[in-house]
PDB file of C-alpha atoms in Angstrom:
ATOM      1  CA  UNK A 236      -9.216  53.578  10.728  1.00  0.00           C
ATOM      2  CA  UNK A 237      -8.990  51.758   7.846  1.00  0.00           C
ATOM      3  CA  UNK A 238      -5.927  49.596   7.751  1.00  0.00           C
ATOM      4  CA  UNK A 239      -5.618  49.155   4.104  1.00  0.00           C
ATOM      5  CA  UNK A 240      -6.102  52.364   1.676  1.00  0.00           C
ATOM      6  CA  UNK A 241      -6.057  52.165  -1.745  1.00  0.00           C
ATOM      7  CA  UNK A 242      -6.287  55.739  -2.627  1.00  0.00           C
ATOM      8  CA  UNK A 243      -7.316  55.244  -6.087  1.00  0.00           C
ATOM      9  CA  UNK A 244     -10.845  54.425  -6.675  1.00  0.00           C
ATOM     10  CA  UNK A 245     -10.931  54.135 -10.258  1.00  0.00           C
ATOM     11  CA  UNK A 246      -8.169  54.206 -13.121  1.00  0.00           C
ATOM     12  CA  UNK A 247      -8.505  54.990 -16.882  1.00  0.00           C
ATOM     13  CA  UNK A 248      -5.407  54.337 -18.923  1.00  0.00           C
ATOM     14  CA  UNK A 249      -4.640  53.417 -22.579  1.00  0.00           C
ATOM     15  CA  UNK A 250      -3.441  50.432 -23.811  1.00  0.00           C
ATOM     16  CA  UNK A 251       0.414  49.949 -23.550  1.00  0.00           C
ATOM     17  CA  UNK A 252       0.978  52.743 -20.533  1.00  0.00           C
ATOM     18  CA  UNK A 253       2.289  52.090 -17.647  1.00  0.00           C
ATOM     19  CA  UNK A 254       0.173  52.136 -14.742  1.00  0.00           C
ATOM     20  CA  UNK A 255       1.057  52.085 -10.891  1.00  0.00           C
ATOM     21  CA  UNK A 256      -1.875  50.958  -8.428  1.00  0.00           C
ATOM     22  CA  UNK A 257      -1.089  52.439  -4.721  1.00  0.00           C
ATOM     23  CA  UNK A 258      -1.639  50.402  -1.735  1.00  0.00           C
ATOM     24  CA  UNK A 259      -0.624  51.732   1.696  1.00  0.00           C
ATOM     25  CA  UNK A 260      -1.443  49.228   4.875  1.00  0.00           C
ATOM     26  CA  UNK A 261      -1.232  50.351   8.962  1.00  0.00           C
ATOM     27  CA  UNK A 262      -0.117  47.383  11.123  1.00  0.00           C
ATOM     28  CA  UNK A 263       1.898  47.704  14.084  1.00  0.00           C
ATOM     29  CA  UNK A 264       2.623  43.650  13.946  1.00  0.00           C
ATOM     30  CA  UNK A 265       6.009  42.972  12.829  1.00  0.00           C
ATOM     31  CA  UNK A 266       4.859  39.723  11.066  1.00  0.00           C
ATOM     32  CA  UNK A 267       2.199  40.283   8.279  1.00  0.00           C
ATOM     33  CA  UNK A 268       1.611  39.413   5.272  1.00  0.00           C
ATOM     34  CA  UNK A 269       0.537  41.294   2.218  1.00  0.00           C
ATOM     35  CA  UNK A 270      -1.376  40.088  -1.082  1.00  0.00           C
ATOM     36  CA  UNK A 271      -2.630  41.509  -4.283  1.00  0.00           C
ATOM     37  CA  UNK A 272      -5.717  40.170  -5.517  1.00  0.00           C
ATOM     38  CA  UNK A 273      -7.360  40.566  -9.150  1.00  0.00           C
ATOM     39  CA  UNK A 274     -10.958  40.653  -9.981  1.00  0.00           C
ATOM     40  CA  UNK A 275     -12.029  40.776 -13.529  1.00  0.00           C
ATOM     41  CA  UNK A 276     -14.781  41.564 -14.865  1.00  0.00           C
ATOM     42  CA  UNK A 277     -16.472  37.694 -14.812  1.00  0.00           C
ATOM     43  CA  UNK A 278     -16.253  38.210 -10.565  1.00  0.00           C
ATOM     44  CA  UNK A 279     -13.745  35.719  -9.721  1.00  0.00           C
ATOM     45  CA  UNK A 280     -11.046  36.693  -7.475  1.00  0.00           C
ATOM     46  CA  UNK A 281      -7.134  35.612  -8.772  1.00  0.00           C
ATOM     47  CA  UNK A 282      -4.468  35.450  -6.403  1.00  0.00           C
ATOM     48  CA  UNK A 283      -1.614  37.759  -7.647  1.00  0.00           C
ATOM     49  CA  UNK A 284       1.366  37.596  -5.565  1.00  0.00           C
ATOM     50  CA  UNK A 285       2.137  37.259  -1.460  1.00  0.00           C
ATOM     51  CA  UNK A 286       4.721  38.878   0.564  1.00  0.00           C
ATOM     52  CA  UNK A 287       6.005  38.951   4.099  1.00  0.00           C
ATOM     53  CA  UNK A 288       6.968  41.352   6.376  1.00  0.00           C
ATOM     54  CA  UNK A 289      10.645  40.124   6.308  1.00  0.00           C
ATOM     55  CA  UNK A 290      10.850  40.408   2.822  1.00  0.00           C
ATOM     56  CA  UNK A 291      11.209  43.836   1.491  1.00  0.00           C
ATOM     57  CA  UNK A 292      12.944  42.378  -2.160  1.00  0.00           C
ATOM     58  CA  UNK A 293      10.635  43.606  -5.095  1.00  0.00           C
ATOM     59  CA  UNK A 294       9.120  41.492  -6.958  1.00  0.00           C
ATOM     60  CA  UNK A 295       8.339  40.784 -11.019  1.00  0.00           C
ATOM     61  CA  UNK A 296       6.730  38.898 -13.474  1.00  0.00           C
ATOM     62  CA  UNK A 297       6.052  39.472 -16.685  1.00  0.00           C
ATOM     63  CA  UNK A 298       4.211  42.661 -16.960  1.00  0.00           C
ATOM     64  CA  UNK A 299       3.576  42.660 -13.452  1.00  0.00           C
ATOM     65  CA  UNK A 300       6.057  44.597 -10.917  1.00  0.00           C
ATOM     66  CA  UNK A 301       5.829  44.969  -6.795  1.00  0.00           C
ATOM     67  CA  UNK A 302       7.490  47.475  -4.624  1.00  0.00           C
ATOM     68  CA  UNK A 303       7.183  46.683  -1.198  1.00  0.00           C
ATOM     69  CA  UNK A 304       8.637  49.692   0.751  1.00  0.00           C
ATOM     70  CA  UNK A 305       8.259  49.304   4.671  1.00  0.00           C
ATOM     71  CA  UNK A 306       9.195  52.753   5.770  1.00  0.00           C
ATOM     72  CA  UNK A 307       6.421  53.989   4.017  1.00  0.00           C
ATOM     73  CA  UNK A 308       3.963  51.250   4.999  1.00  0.00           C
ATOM     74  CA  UNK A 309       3.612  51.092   0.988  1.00  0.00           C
ATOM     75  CA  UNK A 310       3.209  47.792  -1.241  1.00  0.00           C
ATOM     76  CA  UNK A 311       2.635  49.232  -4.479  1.00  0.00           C
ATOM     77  CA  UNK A 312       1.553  47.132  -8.051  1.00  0.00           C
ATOM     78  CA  UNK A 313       2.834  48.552 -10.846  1.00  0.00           C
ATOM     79  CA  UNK A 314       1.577  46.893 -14.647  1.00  0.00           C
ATOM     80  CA  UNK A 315       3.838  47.555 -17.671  1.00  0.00           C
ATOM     81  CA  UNK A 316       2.859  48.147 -21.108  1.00  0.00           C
ATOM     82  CA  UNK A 317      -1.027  47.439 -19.980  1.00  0.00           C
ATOM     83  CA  UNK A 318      -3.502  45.685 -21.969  1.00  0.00           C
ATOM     84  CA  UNK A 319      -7.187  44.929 -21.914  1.00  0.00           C
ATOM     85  CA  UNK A 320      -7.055  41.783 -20.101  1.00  0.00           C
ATOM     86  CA  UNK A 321      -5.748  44.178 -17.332  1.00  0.00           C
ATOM     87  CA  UNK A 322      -8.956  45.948 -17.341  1.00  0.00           C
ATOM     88  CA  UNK A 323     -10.344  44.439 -13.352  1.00  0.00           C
ATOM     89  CA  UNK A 324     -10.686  45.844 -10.401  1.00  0.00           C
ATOM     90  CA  UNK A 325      -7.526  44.798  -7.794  1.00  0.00           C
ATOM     91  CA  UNK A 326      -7.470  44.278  -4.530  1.00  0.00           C
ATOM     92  CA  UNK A 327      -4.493  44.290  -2.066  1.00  0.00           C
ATOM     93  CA  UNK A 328      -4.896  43.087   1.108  1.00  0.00           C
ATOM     94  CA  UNK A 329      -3.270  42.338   4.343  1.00  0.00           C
ATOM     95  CA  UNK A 330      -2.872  39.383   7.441  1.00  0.00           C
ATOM     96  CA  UNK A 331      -1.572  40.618  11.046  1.00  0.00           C
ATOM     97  CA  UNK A 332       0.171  37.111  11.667  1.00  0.00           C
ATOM     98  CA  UNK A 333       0.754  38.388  15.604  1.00  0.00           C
ATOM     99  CA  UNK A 334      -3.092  40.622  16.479  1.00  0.00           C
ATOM    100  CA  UNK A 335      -5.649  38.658  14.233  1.00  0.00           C
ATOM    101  CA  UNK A 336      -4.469  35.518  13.060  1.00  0.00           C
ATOM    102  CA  UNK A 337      -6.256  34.119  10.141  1.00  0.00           C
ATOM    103  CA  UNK A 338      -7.671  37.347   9.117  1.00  0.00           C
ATOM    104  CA  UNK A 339      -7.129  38.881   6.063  1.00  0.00           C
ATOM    105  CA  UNK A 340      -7.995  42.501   5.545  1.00  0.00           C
ATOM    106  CA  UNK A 341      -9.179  43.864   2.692  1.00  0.00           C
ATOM    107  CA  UNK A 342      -8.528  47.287   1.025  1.00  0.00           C
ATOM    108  CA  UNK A 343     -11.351  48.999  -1.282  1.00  0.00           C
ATOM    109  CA  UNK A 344     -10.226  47.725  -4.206  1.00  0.00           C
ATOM    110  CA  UNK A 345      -8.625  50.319  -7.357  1.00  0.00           C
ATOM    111  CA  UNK A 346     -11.392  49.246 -10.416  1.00  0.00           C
ATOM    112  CA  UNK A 347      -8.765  49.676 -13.635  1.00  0.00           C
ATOM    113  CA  UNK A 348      -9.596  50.023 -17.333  1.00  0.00           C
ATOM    114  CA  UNK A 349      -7.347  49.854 -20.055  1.00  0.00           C
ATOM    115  CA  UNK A 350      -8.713  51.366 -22.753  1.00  0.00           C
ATOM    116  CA  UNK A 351      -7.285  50.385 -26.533  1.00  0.00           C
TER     117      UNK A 351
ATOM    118  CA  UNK B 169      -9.884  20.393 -11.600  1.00  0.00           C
ATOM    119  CA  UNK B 170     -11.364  22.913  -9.535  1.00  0.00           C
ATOM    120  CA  UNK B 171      -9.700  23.895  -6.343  1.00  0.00           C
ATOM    121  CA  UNK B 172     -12.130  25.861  -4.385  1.00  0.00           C
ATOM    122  CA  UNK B 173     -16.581  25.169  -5.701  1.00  0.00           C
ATOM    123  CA  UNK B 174     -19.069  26.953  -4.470  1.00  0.00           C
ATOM    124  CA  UNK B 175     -23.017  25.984  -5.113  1.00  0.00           C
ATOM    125  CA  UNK B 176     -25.271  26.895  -6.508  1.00  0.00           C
ATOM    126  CA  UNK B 177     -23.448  30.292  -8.692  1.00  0.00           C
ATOM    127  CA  UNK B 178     -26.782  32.435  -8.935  1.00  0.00           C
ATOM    128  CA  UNK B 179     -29.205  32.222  -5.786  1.00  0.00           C
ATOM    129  CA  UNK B 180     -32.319  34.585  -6.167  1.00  0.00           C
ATOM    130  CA  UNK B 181     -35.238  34.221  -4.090  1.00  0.00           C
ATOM    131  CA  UNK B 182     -37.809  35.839  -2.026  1.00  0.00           C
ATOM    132  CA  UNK B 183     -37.292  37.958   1.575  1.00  0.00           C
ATOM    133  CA  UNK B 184     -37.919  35.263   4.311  1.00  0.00           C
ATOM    134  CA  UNK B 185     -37.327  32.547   2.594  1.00  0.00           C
ATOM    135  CA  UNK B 186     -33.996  30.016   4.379  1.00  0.00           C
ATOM    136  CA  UNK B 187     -31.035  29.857   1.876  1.00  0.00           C
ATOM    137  CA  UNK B 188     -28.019  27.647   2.057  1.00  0.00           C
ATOM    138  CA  UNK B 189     -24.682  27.742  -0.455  1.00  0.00           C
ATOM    139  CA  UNK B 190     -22.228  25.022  -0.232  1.00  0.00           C
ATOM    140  CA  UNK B 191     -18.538  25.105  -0.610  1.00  0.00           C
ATOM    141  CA  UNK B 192     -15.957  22.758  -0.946  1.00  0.00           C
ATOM    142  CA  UNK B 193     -12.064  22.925  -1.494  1.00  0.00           C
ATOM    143  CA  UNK B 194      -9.903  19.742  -2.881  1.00  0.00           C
ATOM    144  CA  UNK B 195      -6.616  21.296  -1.865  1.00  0.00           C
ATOM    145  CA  UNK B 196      -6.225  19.629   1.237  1.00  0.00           C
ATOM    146  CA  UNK B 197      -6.219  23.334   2.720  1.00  0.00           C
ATOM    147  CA  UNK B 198      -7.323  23.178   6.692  1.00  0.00           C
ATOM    148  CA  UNK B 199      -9.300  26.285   7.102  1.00  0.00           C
ATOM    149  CA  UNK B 200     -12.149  27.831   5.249  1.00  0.00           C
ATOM    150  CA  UNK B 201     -13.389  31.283   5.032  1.00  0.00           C
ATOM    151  CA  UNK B 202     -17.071  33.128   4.248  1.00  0.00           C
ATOM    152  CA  UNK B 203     -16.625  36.391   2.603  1.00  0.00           C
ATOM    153  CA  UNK B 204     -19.217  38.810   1.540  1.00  0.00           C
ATOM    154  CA  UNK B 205     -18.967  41.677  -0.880  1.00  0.00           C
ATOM    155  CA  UNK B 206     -21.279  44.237  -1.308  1.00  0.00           C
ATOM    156  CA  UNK B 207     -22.445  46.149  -3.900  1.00  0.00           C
ATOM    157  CA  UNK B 208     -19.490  48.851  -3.766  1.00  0.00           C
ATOM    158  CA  UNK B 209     -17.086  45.714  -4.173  1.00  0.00           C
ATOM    159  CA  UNK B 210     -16.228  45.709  -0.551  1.00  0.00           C
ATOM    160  CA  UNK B 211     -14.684  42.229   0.935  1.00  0.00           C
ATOM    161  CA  UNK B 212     -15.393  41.486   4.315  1.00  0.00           C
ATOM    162  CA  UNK B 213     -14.588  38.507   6.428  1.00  0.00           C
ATOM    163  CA  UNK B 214     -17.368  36.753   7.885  1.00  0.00           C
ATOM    164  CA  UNK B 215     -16.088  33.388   8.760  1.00  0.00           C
ATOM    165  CA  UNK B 216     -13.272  30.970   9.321  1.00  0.00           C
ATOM    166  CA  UNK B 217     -13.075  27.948  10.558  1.00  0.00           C
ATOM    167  CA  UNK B 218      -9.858  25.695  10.791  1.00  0.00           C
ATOM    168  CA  UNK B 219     -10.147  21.617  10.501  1.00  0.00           C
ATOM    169  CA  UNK B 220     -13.860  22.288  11.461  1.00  0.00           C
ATOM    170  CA  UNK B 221     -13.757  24.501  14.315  1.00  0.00           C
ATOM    171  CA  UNK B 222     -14.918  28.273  14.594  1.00  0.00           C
ATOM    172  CA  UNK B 223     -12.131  30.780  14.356  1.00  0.00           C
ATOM    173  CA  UNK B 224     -13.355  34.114  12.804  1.00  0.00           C
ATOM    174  CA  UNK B 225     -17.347  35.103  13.928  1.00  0.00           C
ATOM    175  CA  UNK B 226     -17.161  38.766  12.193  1.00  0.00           C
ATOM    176  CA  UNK B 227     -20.100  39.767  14.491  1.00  0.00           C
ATOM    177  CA  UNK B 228     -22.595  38.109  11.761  1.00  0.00           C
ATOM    178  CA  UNK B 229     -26.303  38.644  12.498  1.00  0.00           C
ATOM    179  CA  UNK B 230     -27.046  34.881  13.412  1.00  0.00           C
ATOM    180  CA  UNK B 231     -29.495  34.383  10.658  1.00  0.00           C
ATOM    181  CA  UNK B 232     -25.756  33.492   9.289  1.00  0.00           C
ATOM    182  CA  UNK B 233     -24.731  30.210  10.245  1.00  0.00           C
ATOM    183  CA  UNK B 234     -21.744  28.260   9.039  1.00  0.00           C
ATOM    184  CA  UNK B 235     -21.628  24.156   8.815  1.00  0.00           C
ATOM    185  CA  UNK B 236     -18.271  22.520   8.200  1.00  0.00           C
ATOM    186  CA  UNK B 237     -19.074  18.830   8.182  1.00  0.00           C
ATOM    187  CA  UNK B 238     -15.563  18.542   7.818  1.00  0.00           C
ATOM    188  CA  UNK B 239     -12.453  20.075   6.318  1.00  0.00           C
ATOM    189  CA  UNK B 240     -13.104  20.245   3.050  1.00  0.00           C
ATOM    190  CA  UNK B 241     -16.476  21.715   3.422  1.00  0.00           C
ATOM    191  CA  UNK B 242     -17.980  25.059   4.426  1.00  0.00           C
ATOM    192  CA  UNK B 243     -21.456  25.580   4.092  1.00  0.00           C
ATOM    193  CA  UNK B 244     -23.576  28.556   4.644  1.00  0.00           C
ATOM    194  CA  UNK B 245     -27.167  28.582   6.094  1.00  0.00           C
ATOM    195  CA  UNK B 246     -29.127  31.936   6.077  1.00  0.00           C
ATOM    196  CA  UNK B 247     -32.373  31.991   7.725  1.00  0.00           C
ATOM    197  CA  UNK B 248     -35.037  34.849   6.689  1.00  0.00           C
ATOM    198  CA  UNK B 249     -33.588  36.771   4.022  1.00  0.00           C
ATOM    199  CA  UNK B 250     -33.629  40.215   4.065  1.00  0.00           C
ATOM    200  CA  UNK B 251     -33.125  42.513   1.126  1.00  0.00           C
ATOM    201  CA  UNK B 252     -29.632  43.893   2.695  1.00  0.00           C
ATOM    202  CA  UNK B 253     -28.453  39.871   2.649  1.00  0.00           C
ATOM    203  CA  UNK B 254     -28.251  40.488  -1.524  1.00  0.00           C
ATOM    204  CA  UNK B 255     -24.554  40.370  -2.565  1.00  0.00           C
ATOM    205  CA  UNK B 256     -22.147  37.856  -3.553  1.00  0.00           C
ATOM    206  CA  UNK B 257     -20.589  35.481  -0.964  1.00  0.00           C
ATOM    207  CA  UNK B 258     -17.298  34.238  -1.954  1.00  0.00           C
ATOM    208  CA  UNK B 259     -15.557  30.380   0.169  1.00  0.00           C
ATOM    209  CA  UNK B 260     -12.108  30.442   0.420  1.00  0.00           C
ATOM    210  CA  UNK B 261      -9.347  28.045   1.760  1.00  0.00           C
ATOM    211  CA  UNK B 262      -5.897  28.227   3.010  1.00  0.00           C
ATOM    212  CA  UNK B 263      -3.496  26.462   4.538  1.00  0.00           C
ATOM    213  CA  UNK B 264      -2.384  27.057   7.793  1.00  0.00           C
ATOM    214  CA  UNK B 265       1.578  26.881   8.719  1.00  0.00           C
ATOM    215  CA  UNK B 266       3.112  27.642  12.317  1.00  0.00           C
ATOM    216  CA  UNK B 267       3.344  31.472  11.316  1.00  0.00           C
ATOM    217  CA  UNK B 268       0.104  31.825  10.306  1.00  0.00           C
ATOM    218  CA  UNK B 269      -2.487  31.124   7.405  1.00  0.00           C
ATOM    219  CA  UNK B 270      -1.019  31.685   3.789  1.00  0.00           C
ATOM    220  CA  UNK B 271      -2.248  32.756   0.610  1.00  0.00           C
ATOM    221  CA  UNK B 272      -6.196  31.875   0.586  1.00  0.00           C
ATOM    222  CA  UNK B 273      -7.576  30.784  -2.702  1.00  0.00           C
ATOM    223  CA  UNK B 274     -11.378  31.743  -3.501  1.00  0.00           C
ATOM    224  CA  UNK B 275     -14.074  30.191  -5.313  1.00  0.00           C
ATOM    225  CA  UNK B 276     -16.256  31.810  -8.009  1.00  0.00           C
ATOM    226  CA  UNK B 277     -18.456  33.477  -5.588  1.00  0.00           C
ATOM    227  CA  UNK B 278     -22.684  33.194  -5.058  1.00  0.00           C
ATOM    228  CA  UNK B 279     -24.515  35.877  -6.531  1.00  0.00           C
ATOM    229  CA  UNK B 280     -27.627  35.936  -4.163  1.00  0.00           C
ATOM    230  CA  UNK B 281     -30.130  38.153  -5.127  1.00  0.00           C
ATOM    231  CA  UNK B 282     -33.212  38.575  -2.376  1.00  0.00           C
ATOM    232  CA  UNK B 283     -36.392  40.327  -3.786  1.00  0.00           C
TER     233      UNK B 283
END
């Protein structure tokens, strides 16, 4: 079973809408650690944000919002008011501190264009 | 100043043929990572290795084999390329606290393309 899903394969939107990327993980560790990863279109892979398992505060900057929701095993990514530079494909991933230390799981990946 | 390099960017040669890419990280980060994703944009774990020792083997055919002279470096050596080896092979480092590795930073990846 996978242990990250990212539901959403691809995403069109138009420039300045709001768009949520999903991200639900399956861990039964009680200390993990989940990431969001971007990957534009020149390949390289951009650390986005970090969060752990004790910390269920959301998270923003900028544009950029996180809702990390552990009864729902959710850790969703939402952009504001998107733009073309958002245009990537993103990545959230997660690390079972306590069952595989030093591993970091990757979901599929959502590939997102903003269109203007 | 880069953080995390990886040599050569483009690698394209023949089926057979021995390859190697080299990687190196200057942020003082004790464990290093192989990752390879595929055509579909899949990321998958191949290596790790913390201040030079083997922590992650990903069950890797061992044509794969990782070199970490020392903690700053992780090379990969691939013997006889085959045509499924063609993808792009990203290093990354992390640092590694008492609860476990944190955020790992990646390099630009290795495009290797076997014909």
């Amino acid at each position: 079973a996978q242990k990250v899903t990212q539901a959403q394969t691809e995403i069109s939107v138009v420039e300045k809408e709001d768009v949520t990327l999903d991200c639900v993980y399956e861990t039964r560790d009680t200390t993990y650690y989940l990431f969001w990863y971007k990957q534009p279109p020149s390949g390289e892979l951009v650390f986005l944000i970090r969060r752990n398992s004790f910390d269920e505060q959301n998270e923003i900057s900028g544009r950029y919002s996180w809702n990390f929701q552990k009864s729902t095993s959710s850790f969703n990514f939402t952009i504001t008011a998107s733009q073309v530079v958002d245009s990537a494909v993103y990545f959230c991933a997660l690390s079972e501190v306590e069952t595989s230390y030093d591993k970091v799981i990757f979901g599929p990946g959502t590939s997102l264009s903003v269109i203007p | 100043d880069t953080a995390v390099s990886q040599t050569p960017k483009y690698l394209v040669t023949q089926m057979g043929n021995d390859k190697s890419i080299k990687c190196e990280q200057n942020l003082g980060h004790d464990t290093m990572y192989w990752y390879k994703q595929d055509s579909k944009k899949f990321l998958k774990i191949m290596f790790s290795y913390n201040n030079k020792e083997l922590i992650i083997n990903e069950t890797v055919p061992n044509r794969f084999s990782p070199k970490s002279p020392d903690k700053a470096h992780l090379n990969l050596h691939i013997n006889s390329l085959e045509l499924g080896d063609s993808a792009v092979y990203f290093c990354a480092s992390s640092e590694t606290l008492p609860g476990g590795p944190v955020t790992q930073y990646f390099g630009p990846g290795t495009r290797l393309t076997v014909l």
